[in-house]
mmCIF file with all atom_site columns, C-alpha atoms in Angstrom:
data_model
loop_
_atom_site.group_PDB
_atom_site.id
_atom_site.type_symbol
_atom_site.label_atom_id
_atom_site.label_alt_id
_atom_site.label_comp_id
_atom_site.label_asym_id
_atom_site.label_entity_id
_atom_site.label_seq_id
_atom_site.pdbx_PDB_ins_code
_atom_site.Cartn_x
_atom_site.Cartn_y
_atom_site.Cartn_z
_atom_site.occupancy
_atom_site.B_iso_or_equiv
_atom_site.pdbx_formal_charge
_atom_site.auth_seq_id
_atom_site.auth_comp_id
_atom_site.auth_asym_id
_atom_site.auth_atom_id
_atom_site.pdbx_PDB_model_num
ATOM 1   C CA . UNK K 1 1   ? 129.712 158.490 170.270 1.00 0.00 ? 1   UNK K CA 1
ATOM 2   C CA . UNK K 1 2   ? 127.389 160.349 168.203 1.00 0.00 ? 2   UNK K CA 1
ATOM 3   C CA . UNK K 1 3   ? 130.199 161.817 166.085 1.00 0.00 ? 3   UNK K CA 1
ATOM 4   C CA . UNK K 1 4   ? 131.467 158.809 165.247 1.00 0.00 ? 4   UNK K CA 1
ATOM 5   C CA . UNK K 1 5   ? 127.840 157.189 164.294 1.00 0.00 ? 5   UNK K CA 1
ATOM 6   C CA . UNK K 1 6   ? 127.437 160.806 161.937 1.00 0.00 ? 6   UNK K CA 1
ATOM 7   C CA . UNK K 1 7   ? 131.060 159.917 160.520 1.00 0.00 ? 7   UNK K CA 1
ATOM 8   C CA . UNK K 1 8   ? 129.621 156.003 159.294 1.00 0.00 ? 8   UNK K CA 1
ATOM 9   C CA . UNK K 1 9   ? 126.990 157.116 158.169 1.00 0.00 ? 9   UNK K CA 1
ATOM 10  C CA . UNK K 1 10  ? 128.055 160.109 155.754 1.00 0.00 ? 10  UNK K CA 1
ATOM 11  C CA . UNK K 1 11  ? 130.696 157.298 155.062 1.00 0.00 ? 11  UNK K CA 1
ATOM 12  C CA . UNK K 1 12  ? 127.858 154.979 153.854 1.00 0.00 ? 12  UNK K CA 1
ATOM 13  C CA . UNK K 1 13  ? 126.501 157.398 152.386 1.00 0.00 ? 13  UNK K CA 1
ATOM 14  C CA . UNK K 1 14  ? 129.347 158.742 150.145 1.00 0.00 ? 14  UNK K CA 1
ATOM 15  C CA . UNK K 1 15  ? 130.209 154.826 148.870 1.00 0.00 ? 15  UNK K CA 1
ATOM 16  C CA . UNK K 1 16  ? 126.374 153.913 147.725 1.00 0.00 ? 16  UNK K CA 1
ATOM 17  C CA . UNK K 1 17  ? 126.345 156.162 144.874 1.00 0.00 ? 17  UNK K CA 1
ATOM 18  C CA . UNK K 1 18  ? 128.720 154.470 142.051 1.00 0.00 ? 18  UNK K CA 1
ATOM 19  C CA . UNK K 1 19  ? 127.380 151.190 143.032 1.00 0.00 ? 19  UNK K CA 1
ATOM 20  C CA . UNK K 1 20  ? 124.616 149.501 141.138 1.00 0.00 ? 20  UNK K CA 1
ATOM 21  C CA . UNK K 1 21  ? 123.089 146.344 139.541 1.00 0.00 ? 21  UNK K CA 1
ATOM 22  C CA . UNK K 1 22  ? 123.757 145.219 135.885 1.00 0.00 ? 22  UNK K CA 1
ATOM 23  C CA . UNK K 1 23  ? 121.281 144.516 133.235 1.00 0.00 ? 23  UNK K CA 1
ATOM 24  C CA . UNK K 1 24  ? 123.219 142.174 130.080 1.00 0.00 ? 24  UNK K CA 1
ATOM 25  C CA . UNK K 1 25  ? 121.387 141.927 127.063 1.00 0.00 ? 25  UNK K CA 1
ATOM 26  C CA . UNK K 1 26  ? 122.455 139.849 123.846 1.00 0.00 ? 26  UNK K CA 1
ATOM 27  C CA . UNK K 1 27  ? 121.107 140.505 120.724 1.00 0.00 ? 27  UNK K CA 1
ATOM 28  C CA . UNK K 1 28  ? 121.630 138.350 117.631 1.00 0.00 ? 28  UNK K CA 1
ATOM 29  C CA . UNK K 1 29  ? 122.194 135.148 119.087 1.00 0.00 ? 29  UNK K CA 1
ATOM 30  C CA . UNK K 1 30  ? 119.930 132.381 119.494 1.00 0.00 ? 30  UNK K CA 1
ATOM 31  C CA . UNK K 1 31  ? 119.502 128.853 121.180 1.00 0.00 ? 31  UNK K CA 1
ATOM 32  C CA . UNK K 1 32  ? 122.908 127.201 122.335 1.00 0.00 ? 32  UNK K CA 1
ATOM 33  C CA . UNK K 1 33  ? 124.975 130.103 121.135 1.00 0.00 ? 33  UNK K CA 1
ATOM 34  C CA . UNK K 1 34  ? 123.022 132.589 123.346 1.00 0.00 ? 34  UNK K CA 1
ATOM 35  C CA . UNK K 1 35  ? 123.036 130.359 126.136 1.00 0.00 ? 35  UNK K CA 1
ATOM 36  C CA . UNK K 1 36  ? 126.844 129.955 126.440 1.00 0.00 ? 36  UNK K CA 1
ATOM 37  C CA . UNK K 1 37  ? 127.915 133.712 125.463 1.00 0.00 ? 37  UNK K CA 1
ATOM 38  C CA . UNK K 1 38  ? 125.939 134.818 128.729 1.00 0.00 ? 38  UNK K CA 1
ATOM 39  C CA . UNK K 1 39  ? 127.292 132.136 130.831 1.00 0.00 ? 39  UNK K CA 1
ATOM 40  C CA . UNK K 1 40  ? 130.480 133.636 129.681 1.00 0.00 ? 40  UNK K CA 1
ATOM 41  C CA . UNK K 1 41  ? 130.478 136.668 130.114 1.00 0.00 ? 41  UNK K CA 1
ATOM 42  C CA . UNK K 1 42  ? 131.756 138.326 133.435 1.00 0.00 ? 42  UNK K CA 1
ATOM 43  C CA . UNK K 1 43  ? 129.374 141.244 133.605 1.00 0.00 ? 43  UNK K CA 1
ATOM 44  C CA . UNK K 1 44  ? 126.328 138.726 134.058 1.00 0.00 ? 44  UNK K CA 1
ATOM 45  C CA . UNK K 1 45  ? 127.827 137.855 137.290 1.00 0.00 ? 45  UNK K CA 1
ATOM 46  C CA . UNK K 1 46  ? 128.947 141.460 138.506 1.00 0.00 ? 46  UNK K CA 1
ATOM 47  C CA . UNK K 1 47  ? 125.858 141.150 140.732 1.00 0.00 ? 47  UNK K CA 1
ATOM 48  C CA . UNK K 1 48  ? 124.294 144.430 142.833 1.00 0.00 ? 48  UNK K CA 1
ATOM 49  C CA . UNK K 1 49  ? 126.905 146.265 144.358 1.00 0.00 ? 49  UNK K CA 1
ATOM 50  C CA . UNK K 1 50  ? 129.115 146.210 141.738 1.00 0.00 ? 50  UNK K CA 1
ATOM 51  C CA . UNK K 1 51  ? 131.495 149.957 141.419 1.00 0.00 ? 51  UNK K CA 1
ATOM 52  C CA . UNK K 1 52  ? 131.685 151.764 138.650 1.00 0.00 ? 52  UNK K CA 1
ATOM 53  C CA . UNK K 1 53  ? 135.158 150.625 137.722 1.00 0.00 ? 53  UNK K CA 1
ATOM 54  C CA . UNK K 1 54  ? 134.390 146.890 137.900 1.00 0.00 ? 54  UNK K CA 1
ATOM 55  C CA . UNK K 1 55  ? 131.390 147.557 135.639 1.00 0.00 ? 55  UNK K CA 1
ATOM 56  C CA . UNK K 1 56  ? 133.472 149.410 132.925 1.00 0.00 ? 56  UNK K CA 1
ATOM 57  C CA . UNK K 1 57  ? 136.329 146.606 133.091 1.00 0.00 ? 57  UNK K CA 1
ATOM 58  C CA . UNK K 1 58  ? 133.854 143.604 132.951 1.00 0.00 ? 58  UNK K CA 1
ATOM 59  C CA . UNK K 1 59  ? 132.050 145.410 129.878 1.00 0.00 ? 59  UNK K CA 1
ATOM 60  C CA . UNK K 1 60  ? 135.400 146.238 128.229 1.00 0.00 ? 60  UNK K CA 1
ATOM 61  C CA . UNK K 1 61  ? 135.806 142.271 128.763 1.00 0.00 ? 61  UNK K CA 1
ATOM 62  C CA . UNK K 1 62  ? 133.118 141.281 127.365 1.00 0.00 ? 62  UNK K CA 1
ATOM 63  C CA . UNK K 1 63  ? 133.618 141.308 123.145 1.00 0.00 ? 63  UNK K CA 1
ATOM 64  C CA . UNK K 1 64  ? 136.850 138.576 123.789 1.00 0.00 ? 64  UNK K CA 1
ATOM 65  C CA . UNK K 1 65  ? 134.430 136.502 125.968 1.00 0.00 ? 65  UNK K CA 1
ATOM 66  C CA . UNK K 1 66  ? 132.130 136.355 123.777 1.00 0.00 ? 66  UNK K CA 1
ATOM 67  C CA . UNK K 1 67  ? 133.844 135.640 121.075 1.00 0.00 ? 67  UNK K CA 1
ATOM 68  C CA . UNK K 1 68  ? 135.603 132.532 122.577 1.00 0.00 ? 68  UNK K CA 1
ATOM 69  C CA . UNK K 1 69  ? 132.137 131.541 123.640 1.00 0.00 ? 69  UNK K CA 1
ATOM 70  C CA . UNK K 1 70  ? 131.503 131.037 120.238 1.00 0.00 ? 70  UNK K CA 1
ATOM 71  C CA . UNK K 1 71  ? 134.340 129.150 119.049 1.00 0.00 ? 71  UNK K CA 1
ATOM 72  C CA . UNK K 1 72  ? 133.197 125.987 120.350 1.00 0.00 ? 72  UNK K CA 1
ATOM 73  C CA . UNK K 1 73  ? 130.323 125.974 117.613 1.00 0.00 ? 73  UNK K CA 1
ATOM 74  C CA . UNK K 1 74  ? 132.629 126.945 114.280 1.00 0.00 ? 74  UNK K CA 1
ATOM 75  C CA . UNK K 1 75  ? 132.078 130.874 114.836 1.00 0.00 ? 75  UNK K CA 1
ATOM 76  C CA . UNK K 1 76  ? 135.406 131.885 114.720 1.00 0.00 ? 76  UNK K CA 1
ATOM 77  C CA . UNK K 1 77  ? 135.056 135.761 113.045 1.00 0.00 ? 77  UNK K CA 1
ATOM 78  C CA . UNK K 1 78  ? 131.787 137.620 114.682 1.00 0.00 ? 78  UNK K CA 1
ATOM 79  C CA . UNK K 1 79  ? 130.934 140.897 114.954 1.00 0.00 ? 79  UNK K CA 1
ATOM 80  C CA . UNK K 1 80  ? 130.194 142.819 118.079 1.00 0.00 ? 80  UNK K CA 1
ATOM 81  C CA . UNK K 1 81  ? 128.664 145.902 118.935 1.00 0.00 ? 81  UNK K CA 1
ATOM 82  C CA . UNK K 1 82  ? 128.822 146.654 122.634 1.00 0.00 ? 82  UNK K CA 1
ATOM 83  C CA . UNK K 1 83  ? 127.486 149.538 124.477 1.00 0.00 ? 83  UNK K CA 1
ATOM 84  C CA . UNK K 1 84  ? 127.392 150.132 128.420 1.00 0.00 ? 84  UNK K CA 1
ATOM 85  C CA . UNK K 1 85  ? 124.737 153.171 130.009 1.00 0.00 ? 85  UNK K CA 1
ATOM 86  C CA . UNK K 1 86  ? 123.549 153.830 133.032 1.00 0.00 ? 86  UNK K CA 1
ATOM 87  C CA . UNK K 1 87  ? 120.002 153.544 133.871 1.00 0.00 ? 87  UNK K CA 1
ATOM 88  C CA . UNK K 1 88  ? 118.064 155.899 135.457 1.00 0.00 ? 88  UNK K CA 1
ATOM 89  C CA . UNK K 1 89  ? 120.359 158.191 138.186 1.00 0.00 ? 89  UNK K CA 1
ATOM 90  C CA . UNK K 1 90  ? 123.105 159.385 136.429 1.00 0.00 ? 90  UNK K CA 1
ATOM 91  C CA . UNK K 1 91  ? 125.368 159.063 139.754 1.00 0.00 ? 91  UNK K CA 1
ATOM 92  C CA . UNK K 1 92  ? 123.809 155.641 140.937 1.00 0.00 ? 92  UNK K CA 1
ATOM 93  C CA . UNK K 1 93  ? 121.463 153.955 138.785 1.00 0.00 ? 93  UNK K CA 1
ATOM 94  C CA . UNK K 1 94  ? 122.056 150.334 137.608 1.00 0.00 ? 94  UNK K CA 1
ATOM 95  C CA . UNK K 1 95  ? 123.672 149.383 134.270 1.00 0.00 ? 95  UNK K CA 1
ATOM 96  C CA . UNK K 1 96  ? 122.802 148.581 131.015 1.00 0.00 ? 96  UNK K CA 1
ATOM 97  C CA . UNK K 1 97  ? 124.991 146.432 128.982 1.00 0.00 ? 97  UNK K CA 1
ATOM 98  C CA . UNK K 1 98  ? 124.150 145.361 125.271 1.00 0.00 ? 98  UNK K CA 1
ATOM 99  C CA . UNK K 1 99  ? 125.763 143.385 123.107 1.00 0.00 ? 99  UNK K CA 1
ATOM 100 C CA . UNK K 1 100 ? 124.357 143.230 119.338 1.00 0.00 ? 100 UNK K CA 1
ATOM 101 C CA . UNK K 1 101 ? 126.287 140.269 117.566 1.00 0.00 ? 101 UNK K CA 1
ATOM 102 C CA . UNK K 1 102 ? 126.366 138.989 114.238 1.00 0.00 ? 102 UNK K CA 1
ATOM 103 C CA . UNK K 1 103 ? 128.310 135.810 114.550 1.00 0.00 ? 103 UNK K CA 1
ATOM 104 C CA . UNK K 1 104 ? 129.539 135.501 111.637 1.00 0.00 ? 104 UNK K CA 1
ATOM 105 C CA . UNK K 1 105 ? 130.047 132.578 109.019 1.00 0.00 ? 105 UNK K CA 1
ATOM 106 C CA . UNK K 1 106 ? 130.722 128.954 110.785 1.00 0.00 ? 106 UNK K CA 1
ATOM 107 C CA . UNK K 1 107 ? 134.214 127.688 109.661 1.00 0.00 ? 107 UNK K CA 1
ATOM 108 C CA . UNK K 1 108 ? 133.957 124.797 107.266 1.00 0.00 ? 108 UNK K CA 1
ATOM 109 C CA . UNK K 1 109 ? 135.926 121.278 108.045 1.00 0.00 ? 109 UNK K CA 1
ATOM 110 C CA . UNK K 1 110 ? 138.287 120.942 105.367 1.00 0.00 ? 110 UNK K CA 1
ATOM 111 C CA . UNK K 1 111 ? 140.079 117.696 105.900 1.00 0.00 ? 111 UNK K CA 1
ATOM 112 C CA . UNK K 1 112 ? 139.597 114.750 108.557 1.00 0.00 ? 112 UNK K CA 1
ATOM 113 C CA . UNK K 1 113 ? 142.513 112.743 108.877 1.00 0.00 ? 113 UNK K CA 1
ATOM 114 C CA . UNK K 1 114 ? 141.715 110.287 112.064 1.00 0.00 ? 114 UNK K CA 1
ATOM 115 C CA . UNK K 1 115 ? 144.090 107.333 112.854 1.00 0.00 ? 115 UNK K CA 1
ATOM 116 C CA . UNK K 1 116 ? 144.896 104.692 115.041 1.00 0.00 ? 116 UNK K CA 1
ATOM 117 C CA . UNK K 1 117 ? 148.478 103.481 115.733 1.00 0.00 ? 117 UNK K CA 1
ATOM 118 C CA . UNK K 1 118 ? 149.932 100.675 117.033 1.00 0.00 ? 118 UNK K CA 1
ATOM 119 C CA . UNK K 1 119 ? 148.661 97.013  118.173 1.00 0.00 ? 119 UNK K CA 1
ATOM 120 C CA . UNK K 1 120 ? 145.123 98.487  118.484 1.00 0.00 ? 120 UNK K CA 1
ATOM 121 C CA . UNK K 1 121 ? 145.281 99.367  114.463 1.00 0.00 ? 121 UNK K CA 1
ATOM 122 C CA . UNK K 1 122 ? 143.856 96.216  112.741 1.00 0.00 ? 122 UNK K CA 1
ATOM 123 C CA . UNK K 1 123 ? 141.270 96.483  115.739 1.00 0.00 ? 123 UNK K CA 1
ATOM 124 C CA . UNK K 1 124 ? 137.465 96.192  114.078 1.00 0.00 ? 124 UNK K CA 1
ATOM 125 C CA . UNK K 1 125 ? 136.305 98.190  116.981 1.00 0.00 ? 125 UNK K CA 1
ATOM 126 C CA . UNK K 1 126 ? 138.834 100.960 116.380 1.00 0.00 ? 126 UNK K CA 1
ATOM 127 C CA . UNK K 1 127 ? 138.193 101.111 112.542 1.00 0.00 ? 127 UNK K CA 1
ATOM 128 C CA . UNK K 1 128 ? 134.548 101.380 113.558 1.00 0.00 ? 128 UNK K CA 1
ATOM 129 C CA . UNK K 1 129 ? 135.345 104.458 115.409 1.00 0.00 ? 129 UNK K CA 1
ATOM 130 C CA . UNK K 1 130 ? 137.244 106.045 112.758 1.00 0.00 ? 130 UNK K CA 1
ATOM 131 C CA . UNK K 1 131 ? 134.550 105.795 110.196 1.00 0.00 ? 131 UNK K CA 1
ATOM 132 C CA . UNK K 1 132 ? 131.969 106.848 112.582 1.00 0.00 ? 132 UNK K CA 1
ATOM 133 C CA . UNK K 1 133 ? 134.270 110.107 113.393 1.00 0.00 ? 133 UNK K CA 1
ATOM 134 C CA . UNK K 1 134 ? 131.236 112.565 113.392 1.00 0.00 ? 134 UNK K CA 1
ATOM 135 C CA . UNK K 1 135 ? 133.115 115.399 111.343 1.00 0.00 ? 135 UNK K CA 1
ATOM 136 C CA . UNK K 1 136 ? 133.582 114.722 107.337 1.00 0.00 ? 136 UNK K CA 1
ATOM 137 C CA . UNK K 1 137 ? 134.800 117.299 105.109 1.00 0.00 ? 137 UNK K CA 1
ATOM 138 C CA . UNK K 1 138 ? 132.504 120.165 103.993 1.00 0.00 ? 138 UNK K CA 1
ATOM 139 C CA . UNK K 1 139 ? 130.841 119.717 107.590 1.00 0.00 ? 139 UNK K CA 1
ATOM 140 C CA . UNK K 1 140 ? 130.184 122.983 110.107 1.00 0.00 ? 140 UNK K CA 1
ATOM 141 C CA . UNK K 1 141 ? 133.290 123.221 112.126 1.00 0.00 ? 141 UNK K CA 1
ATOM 142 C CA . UNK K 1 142 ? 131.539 121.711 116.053 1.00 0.00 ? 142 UNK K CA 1
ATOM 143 C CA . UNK K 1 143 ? 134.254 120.957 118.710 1.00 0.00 ? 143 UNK K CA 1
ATOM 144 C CA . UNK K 1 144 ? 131.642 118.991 121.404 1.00 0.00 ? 144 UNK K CA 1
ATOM 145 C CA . UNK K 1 145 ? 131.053 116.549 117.601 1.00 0.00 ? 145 UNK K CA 1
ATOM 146 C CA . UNK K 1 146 ? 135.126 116.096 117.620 1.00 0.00 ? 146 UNK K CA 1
ATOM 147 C CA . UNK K 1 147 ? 135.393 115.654 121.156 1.00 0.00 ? 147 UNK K CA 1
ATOM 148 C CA . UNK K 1 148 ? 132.586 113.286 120.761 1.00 0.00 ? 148 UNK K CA 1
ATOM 149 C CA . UNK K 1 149 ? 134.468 111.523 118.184 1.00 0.00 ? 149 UNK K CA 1
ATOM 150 C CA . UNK K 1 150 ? 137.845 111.590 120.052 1.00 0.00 ? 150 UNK K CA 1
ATOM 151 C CA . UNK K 1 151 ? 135.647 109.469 123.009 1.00 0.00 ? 151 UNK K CA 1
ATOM 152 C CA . UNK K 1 152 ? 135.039 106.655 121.103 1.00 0.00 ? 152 UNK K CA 1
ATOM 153 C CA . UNK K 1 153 ? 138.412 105.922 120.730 1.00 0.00 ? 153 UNK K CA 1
ATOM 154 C CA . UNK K 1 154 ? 138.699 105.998 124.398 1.00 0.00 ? 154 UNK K CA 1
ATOM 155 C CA . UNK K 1 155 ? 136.050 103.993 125.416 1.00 0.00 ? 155 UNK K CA 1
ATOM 156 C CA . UNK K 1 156 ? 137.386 101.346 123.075 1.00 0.00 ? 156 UNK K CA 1
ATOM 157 C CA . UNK K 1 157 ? 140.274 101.324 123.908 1.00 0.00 ? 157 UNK K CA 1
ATOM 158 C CA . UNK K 1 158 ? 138.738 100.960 127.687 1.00 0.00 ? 158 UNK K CA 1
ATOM 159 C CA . UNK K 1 159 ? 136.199 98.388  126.797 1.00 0.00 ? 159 UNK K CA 1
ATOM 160 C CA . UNK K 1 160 ? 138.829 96.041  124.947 1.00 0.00 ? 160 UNK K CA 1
ATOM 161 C CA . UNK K 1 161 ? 141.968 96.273  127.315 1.00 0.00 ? 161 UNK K CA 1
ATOM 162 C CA . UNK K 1 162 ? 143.910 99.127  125.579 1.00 0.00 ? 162 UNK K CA 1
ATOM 163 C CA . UNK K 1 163 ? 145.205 100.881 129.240 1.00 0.00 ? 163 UNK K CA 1
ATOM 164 C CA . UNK K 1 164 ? 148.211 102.509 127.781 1.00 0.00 ? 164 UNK K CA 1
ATOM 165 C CA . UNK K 1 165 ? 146.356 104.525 124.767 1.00 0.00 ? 165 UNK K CA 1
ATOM 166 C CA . UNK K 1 166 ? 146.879 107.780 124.564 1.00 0.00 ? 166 UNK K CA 1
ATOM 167 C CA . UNK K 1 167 ? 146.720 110.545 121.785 1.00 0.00 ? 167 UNK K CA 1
ATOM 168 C CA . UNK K 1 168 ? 150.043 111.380 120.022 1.00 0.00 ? 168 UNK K CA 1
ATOM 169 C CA . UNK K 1 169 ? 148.096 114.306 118.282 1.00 0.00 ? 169 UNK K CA 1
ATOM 170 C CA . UNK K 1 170 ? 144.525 116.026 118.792 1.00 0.00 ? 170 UNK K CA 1
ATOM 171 C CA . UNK K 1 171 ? 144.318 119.642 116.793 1.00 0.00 ? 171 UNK K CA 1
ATOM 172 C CA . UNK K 1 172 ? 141.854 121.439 115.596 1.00 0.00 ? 172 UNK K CA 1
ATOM 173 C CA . UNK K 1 173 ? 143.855 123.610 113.239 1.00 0.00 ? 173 UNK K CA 1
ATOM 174 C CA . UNK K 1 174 ? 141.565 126.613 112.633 1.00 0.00 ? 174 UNK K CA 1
ATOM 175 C CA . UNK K 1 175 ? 142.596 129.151 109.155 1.00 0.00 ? 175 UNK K CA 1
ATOM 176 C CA . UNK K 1 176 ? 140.278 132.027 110.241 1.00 0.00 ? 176 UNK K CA 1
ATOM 177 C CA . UNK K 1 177 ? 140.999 134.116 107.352 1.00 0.00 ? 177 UNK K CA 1
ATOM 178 C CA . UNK K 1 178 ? 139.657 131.169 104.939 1.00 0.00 ? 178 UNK K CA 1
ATOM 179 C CA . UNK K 1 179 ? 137.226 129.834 107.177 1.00 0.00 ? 179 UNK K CA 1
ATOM 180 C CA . UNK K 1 180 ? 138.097 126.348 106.979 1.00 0.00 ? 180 UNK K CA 1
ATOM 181 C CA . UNK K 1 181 ? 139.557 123.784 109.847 1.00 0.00 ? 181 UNK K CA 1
ATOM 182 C CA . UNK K 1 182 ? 141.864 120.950 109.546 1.00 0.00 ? 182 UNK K CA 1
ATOM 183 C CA . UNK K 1 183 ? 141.550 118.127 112.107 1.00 0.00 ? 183 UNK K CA 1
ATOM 184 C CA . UNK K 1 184 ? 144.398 115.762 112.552 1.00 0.00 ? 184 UNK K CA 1
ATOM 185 C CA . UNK K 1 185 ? 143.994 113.061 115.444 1.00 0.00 ? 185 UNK K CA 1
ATOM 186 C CA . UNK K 1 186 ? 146.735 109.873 116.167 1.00 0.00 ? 186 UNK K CA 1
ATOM 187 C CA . UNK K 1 187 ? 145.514 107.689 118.622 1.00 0.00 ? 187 UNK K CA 1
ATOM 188 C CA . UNK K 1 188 ? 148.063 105.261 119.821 1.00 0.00 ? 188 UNK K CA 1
ATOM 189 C CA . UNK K 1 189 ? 146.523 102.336 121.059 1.00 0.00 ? 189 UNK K CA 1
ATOM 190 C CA . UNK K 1 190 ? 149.817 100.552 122.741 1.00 0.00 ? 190 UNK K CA 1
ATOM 191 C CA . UNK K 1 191 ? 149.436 97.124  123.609 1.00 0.00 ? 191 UNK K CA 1
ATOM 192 C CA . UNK K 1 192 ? 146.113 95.102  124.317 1.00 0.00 ? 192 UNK K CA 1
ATOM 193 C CA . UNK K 1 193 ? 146.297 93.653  128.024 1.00 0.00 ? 193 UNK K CA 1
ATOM 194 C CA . UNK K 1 194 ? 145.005 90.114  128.654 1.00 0.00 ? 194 UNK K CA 1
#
């Protein structure tokens, strides 16, 4: 019995070290953007325990996630510096991950080009909605202000008897290289019900 309570422990033992908590700082980011690049990223939630291999694939991870994080605000092209250290213990202290970004220019909206087929087309309500798409040309590229945009078609149609309305198109087309974005939407109202 007392061998095999020795053997646990040394077993314990040998699987601590390698295993540690995770620090995650972001540098260069402010306000919204800085708030949903560390919700994204993986590392934030590797939690205490975490090996040594999990660490290093989380933090290798970690540029792409934040990246996409920032797409949803027009930053398209950032630049990030990422380093991982250990704290401390060499063998077992916690992590350090940092992440310095610059986040680059926000993509421009280029074109709008919002319409409304079918019945619902000579609708006031639905010409209302088009002109009050949030997004005009020369704008900061903001996917929540297009989706924003795309649900007043839908409530609309919702309010006013429109049940079959659905979008033919809804794109965001995105030319990274010249930072500028194209958004084409075709709402098809089908037929009013009575």
């Amino acid at each position: 019995m007392r061998t095999l309570v020795a053997g646990v422990l040394a077993a314990g033992l040998w699987a601590a070290p390698g295993r540690a908590g995770v620090e995650v700082e972001v540098k260069g980011l402010e306000g919204a953007l800085k708030t949903n690049a560390l919700a994204a990223l993986s590392i934030s939630r590797a939690g205490d325990g975490a090996s040594a291999a999990r660490v290093q694939r989380l933090h290798a991870r970690a540029p792409e996630e934040i990246r996409l994080a920032l797409q949803p605000f027009g930053h398209y092209a950032p630049v990030i510096r990422a380093a991982l250290e250990r704290k401390g213990d060499e063998a077992g202290g916690d992590w350090l991950a940092r992440y310095e970004v610059d986040p680059g220019p926000r993509v421009t909206v280029s074109s709008v080009d919002v319409q409304v087929l079918g019945e619902g087309a000579a609708d006031p309500g639905f010409r209302d909605a088009v002109a009050a798409y949030p997004l005009r040309p020369g704008d900061p590229l903001d996917h929540a202000a297009h989706e924003l945009g795309k649900r007043a078609l839908t409530a609309h149609a919702a309010r006013k008897g429109y049940f079959d309305a659905a979008f033919d198109s809804s794109a965001v087309l995105v030319h990274v290289g010249q930072q500028r974005a194209d958004i084409i939407v075709r709402y098809d109202s089908g037929p009013r019900y009575r």
